[in-house]
Coordinates of C-alpha atoms in Angstrom, one line a residue:
Chain A
D909 CA -100.7 -18.2 -77.5
A910 CA -97.5 -19.8 -76.0
R911 CA -95.2 -17.4 -74.4
V912 CA -92.8 -17.5 -71.7
T913 CA -93.7 -16.7 -68.8
Q914 CA -91.7 -15.0 -65.6
T915 CA -93.0 -13.9 -61.9
P916 CA -92.6 -11.7 -60.7
R917 CA -92.2 -8.8 -63.1
H918 CA -90.8 -6.5 -60.4
K919 CA -88.8 -7.2 -57.2
V920 CA -87.5 -5.0 -54.5
T921 CA -85.7 -6.3 -52.1
E922 CA -83.4 -5.6 -48.9
M923 CA -79.5 -6.4 -49.6
G924 CA -78.8 -9.7 -47.8
Q925 CA -82.7 -11.2 -48.6
E926 CA -83.2 -14.1 -51.0
V927 CA -85.0 -13.7 -54.2
T928 CA -86.4 -16.2 -55.9
M929 CA -87.5 -15.6 -59.8
R930 CA -89.6 -18.3 -61.9
C931 CA -90.2 -18.6 -65.5
Q932 CA -92.4 -21.2 -67.4
P933 CA -91.0 -21.9 -70.6
I934 CA -93.0 -22.5 -73.8
L935 CA -94.0 -26.3 -73.7
G936 CA -92.3 -28.6 -76.2
H937 CA -89.3 -26.5 -75.9
N938 CA -86.1 -28.3 -74.6
T939 CA -83.5 -25.6 -73.9
V940 CA -83.8 -22.7 -71.3
F941 CA -81.6 -19.6 -70.7
W942 CA -81.3 -17.0 -68.2
Y943 CA -79.7 -13.8 -69.0
R944 CA -79.0 -10.9 -66.7
Q945 CA -79.4 -7.3 -68.5
T946 CA -77.4 -4.1 -66.8
M947 CA -76.6 -1.1 -68.7
M948 CA -73.0 -1.2 -68.1
Q949 CA -72.9 -5.2 -69.5
G950 CA -75.6 -5.5 -71.2
L951 CA -76.4 -9.1 -72.0
E952 CA -75.0 -11.9 -69.9
L953 CA -75.7 -15.2 -69.9
L954 CA -75.6 -17.0 -66.4
A955 CA -76.9 -20.8 -67.1
Y956 CA -78.3 -22.8 -69.5
F957 CA -80.7 -26.1 -69.3
R958 CA -81.3 -28.8 -72.4
N959 CA -83.9 -31.7 -70.9
R960 CA -84.1 -30.1 -67.9
A961 CA -79.8 -31.0 -67.0
P962 CA -77.7 -28.0 -66.4
L963 CA -75.1 -27.7 -69.3
D964 CA -73.4 -24.5 -68.6
D965 CA -73.8 -22.0 -66.0
S966 CA -70.4 -20.8 -65.9
G967 CA -71.7 -17.3 -66.3
M968 CA -73.4 -17.7 -62.5
P969 CA -71.2 -16.4 -59.2
K970 CA -71.5 -19.7 -57.4
D971 CA -71.6 -18.4 -54.4
R972 CA -74.7 -16.7 -54.1
F973 CA -76.6 -17.8 -57.5
S974 CA -78.5 -21.2 -58.1
A975 CA -80.5 -22.1 -60.9
E976 CA -82.5 -25.4 -61.2
M977 CA -85.6 -27.0 -63.1
P978 CA -87.5 -29.4 -61.1
D979 CA -89.8 -29.7 -64.0
A980 CA -90.2 -29.2 -67.2
T981 CA -92.6 -26.3 -66.9
L982 CA -90.4 -24.7 -64.6
A983 CA -87.2 -23.3 -64.0
T984 CA -85.7 -21.2 -61.1
L985 CA -83.3 -18.4 -60.6
K986 CA -82.1 -18.1 -56.6
I987 CA -80.0 -15.6 -55.6
Q988 CA -79.1 -16.1 -51.8
P989 CA -77.9 -13.4 -50.4
S990 CA -79.0 -10.6 -52.5
E991 CA -76.5 -7.4 -52.9
P992 CA -77.3 -4.0 -54.7
R993 CA -75.3 -5.1 -57.6
D994 CA -77.6 -7.9 -58.4
S995 CA -80.0 -5.0 -59.4
A996 CA -80.8 -5.9 -62.8
V997 CA -83.0 -7.4 -65.4
Y998 CA -83.3 -10.9 -65.5
F999 CA -84.4 -12.9 -68.4
C1000 CA -85.9 -16.3 -69.3
A1001 CA -85.9 -17.6 -72.9
S1002 CA -86.4 -21.0 -74.2
G1003 CA -86.2 -22.6 -77.3
L1004 CA -85.8 -25.6 -79.4
V1005 CA -82.5 -26.8 -80.2
L1006 CA -82.4 -30.3 -82.4
R1007 CA -79.2 -31.8 -82.9
A1008 CA -76.6 -29.0 -83.6
E1009 CA -78.8 -26.5 -84.8
S1010 CA -80.3 -23.9 -82.4
A1011 CA -83.1 -21.6 -83.1
E1012 CA -84.6 -18.6 -82.1
A1013 CA -85.0 -18.1 -78.4
F1014 CA -88.3 -16.7 -77.3
F1015 CA -87.9 -14.3 -74.2
G1016 CA -90.0 -13.7 -71.3
Q1017 CA -90.8 -10.2 -70.4
G1018 CA -88.1 -10.3 -67.3
T1019 CA -88.1 -10.0 -63.8
R1020 CA -86.6 -6.5 -62.5
L1021 CA -84.9 -6.8 -59.7
T1022 CA -83.6 -3.7 -57.0
V1023 CA -81.7 -4.9 -54.3
V1024 CA -81.4 -1.8 -52.0
Chain B
S357 CA -66.3 -11.0 -72.3
Q358 CA -69.0 -10.2 -75.2
Q359 CA -68.9 -12.6 -78.1
G360 CA -70.6 -9.8 -80.7
E361 CA -70.4 -6.3 -81.0
E362 CA -72.8 -3.9 -82.4
D363 CA -71.6 -0.8 -84.5
P364 CA -72.9 2.2 -83.9
Q365 CA -73.9 2.1 -80.2
A366 CA -76.7 4.3 -80.8
L367 CA -78.5 5.4 -84.5
S368 CA -81.0 8.3 -84.9
I369 CA -82.6 8.5 -88.5
Q370 CA -85.7 10.0 -90.2
E371 CA -88.6 8.0 -91.0
G372 CA -88.4 6.6 -94.2
E373 CA -85.2 6.4 -94.4
N374 CA -83.1 3.1 -94.5
A375 CA -80.8 1.9 -90.9
T376 CA -78.0 -0.3 -91.0
M377 CA -76.6 -2.0 -88.3
N378 CA -73.2 -3.9 -88.0
C379 CA -72.1 -6.8 -85.7
S380 CA -68.6 -8.3 -85.6
Y381 CA -67.8 -11.6 -83.4
K382 CA -64.5 -13.6 -82.3
T383 CA -65.2 -17.3 -82.8
S384 CA -66.2 -19.8 -85.4
I385 CA -70.1 -20.0 -85.3
N386 CA -73.2 -22.3 -86.8
N387 CA -75.3 -19.3 -86.7
L388 CA -76.1 -15.7 -86.1
Q389 CA -79.7 -14.3 -85.1
W390 CA -81.0 -10.5 -84.9
Y391 CA -83.3 -10.1 -82.1
R392 CA -84.9 -6.7 -81.2
Q393 CA -86.1 -5.3 -77.8
N394 CA -88.3 -2.7 -77.0
S395 CA -87.7 -0.4 -74.2
G396 CA -88.8 -2.2 -71.0
R397 CA -89.5 -5.5 -72.8
G398 CA -88.0 -8.6 -73.7
L399 CA -86.2 -9.6 -76.6
V400 CA -87.8 -10.7 -79.8
H401 CA -86.2 -12.7 -82.7
L402 CA -86.2 -11.4 -85.6
I403 CA -84.5 -13.5 -88.1
L404 CA -81.4 -16.3 -88.4
I405 CA -78.8 -16.7 -90.7
R406 CA -76.6 -19.8 -91.3
S407 CA -72.8 -19.9 -91.3
N408 CA -73.3 -21.2 -94.6
E409 CA -75.5 -18.6 -95.9
R410 CA -74.3 -15.2 -97.3
E411 CA -77.5 -13.0 -97.3
K412 CA -81.3 -13.6 -95.9
H413 CA -84.6 -11.2 -96.3
S414 CA -87.4 -10.9 -94.2
G415 CA -89.7 -8.0 -95.3
R416 CA -88.2 -5.3 -94.8
L417 CA -85.2 -7.0 -93.1
R418 CA -82.2 -7.9 -95.1
V419 CA -79.3 -9.8 -93.0
T420 CA -75.9 -10.4 -94.7
L421 CA -73.2 -12.9 -93.2
D422 CA -69.4 -12.6 -94.0
T423 CA -67.5 -15.5 -92.3
S424 CA -64.2 -14.9 -93.7
K425 CA -64.9 -11.4 -91.6
K426 CA -66.6 -12.2 -88.7
S427 CA -69.1 -9.6 -89.2
S428 CA -73.0 -9.4 -90.3
S429 CA -75.2 -6.7 -91.0
L430 CA -78.6 -5.9 -90.4
L431 CA -80.9 -3.6 -93.0
I432 CA -84.1 -2.2 -92.0
T433 CA -85.4 -0.3 -95.0
A434 CA -88.0 2.1 -95.1
S435 CA -88.2 2.7 -91.5
R436 CA -91.2 3.8 -89.3
A437 CA -91.5 5.0 -86.1
A438 CA -92.4 1.6 -84.7
D439 CA -89.1 0.5 -85.5
T440 CA -87.5 2.3 -82.3
A441 CA -86.0 -0.4 -80.3
S442 CA -82.2 -1.6 -79.2
Y443 CA -81.2 -4.2 -81.7
F444 CA -79.2 -7.1 -80.8
C445 CA -76.4 -9.7 -82.5
A446 CA -76.4 -13.5 -81.1
T447 CA -74.2 -16.3 -82.1
K448 CA -74.5 -19.9 -81.2
I449 CA -70.7 -20.7 -81.1
Q450 CA -69.8 -23.7 -82.7
G451 CA -69.3 -26.8 -80.0
A452 CA -71.5 -25.4 -77.7
Q453 CA -75.4 -24.6 -77.5
K454 CA -75.1 -21.0 -75.9
L455 CA -76.7 -18.1 -77.7
V456 CA -74.1 -15.1 -76.9
F457 CA -75.8 -11.5 -76.9
G458 CA -73.7 -8.4 -78.3
Q459 CA -74.0 -4.9 -76.4
G460 CA -77.1 -3.8 -78.8
T461 CA -77.4 -0.9 -81.3
R462 CA -80.3 1.7 -80.1
L463 CA -82.1 2.8 -83.4
T464 CA -84.3 6.0 -83.1
I465 CA -86.6 7.0 -85.8
N466 CA -87.3 10.5 -85.8
P467 CA -91.2 11.3 -87.6

């Protein structure tokens, strides 16, 4: 059964450490989204890719965050150095976008990040 | 800033009653989607309504869209305890491929 897989599910790290979150999108999907969810800000779009190319990463703090898709089966979100305010749940979602239409986004279970 | 805003922020009703949640958005859209999130889980797509549609049904769900008022509503009929979750609207903005979510409505169904 096709699903978006995120690893790790939980991560506790010390301030200043590098954090890498991974996502395996559903095979055949051409669009990948990264979202961050906090109680205060809700769901924020950090970045998204179409056919592995970054289309919009304006929601991402550029100085410490980076997102890549080394291949069609892997998307990564990296934070370096991490800060306590980065503590949140990070979701990856994938979808199939044809022409100007966007279909549903399939979400992974998220990575709960705690920076102490 | 968020494109969509759900109303109310929280809703608590008795099992069997109908639940109505509203979503308002700011810019022109191609479509609007509703998602559900159970505690500690990822979001699950419920229904998509296109900008040229006014109403759509899926099981116990009924979604309406009023593009002149830039608003949508989600109605869950005959609610069940399992419907307890947060519900989000998401809009695909015209000219962009990104999906932007509102803050969500937290729905509690009391047995």
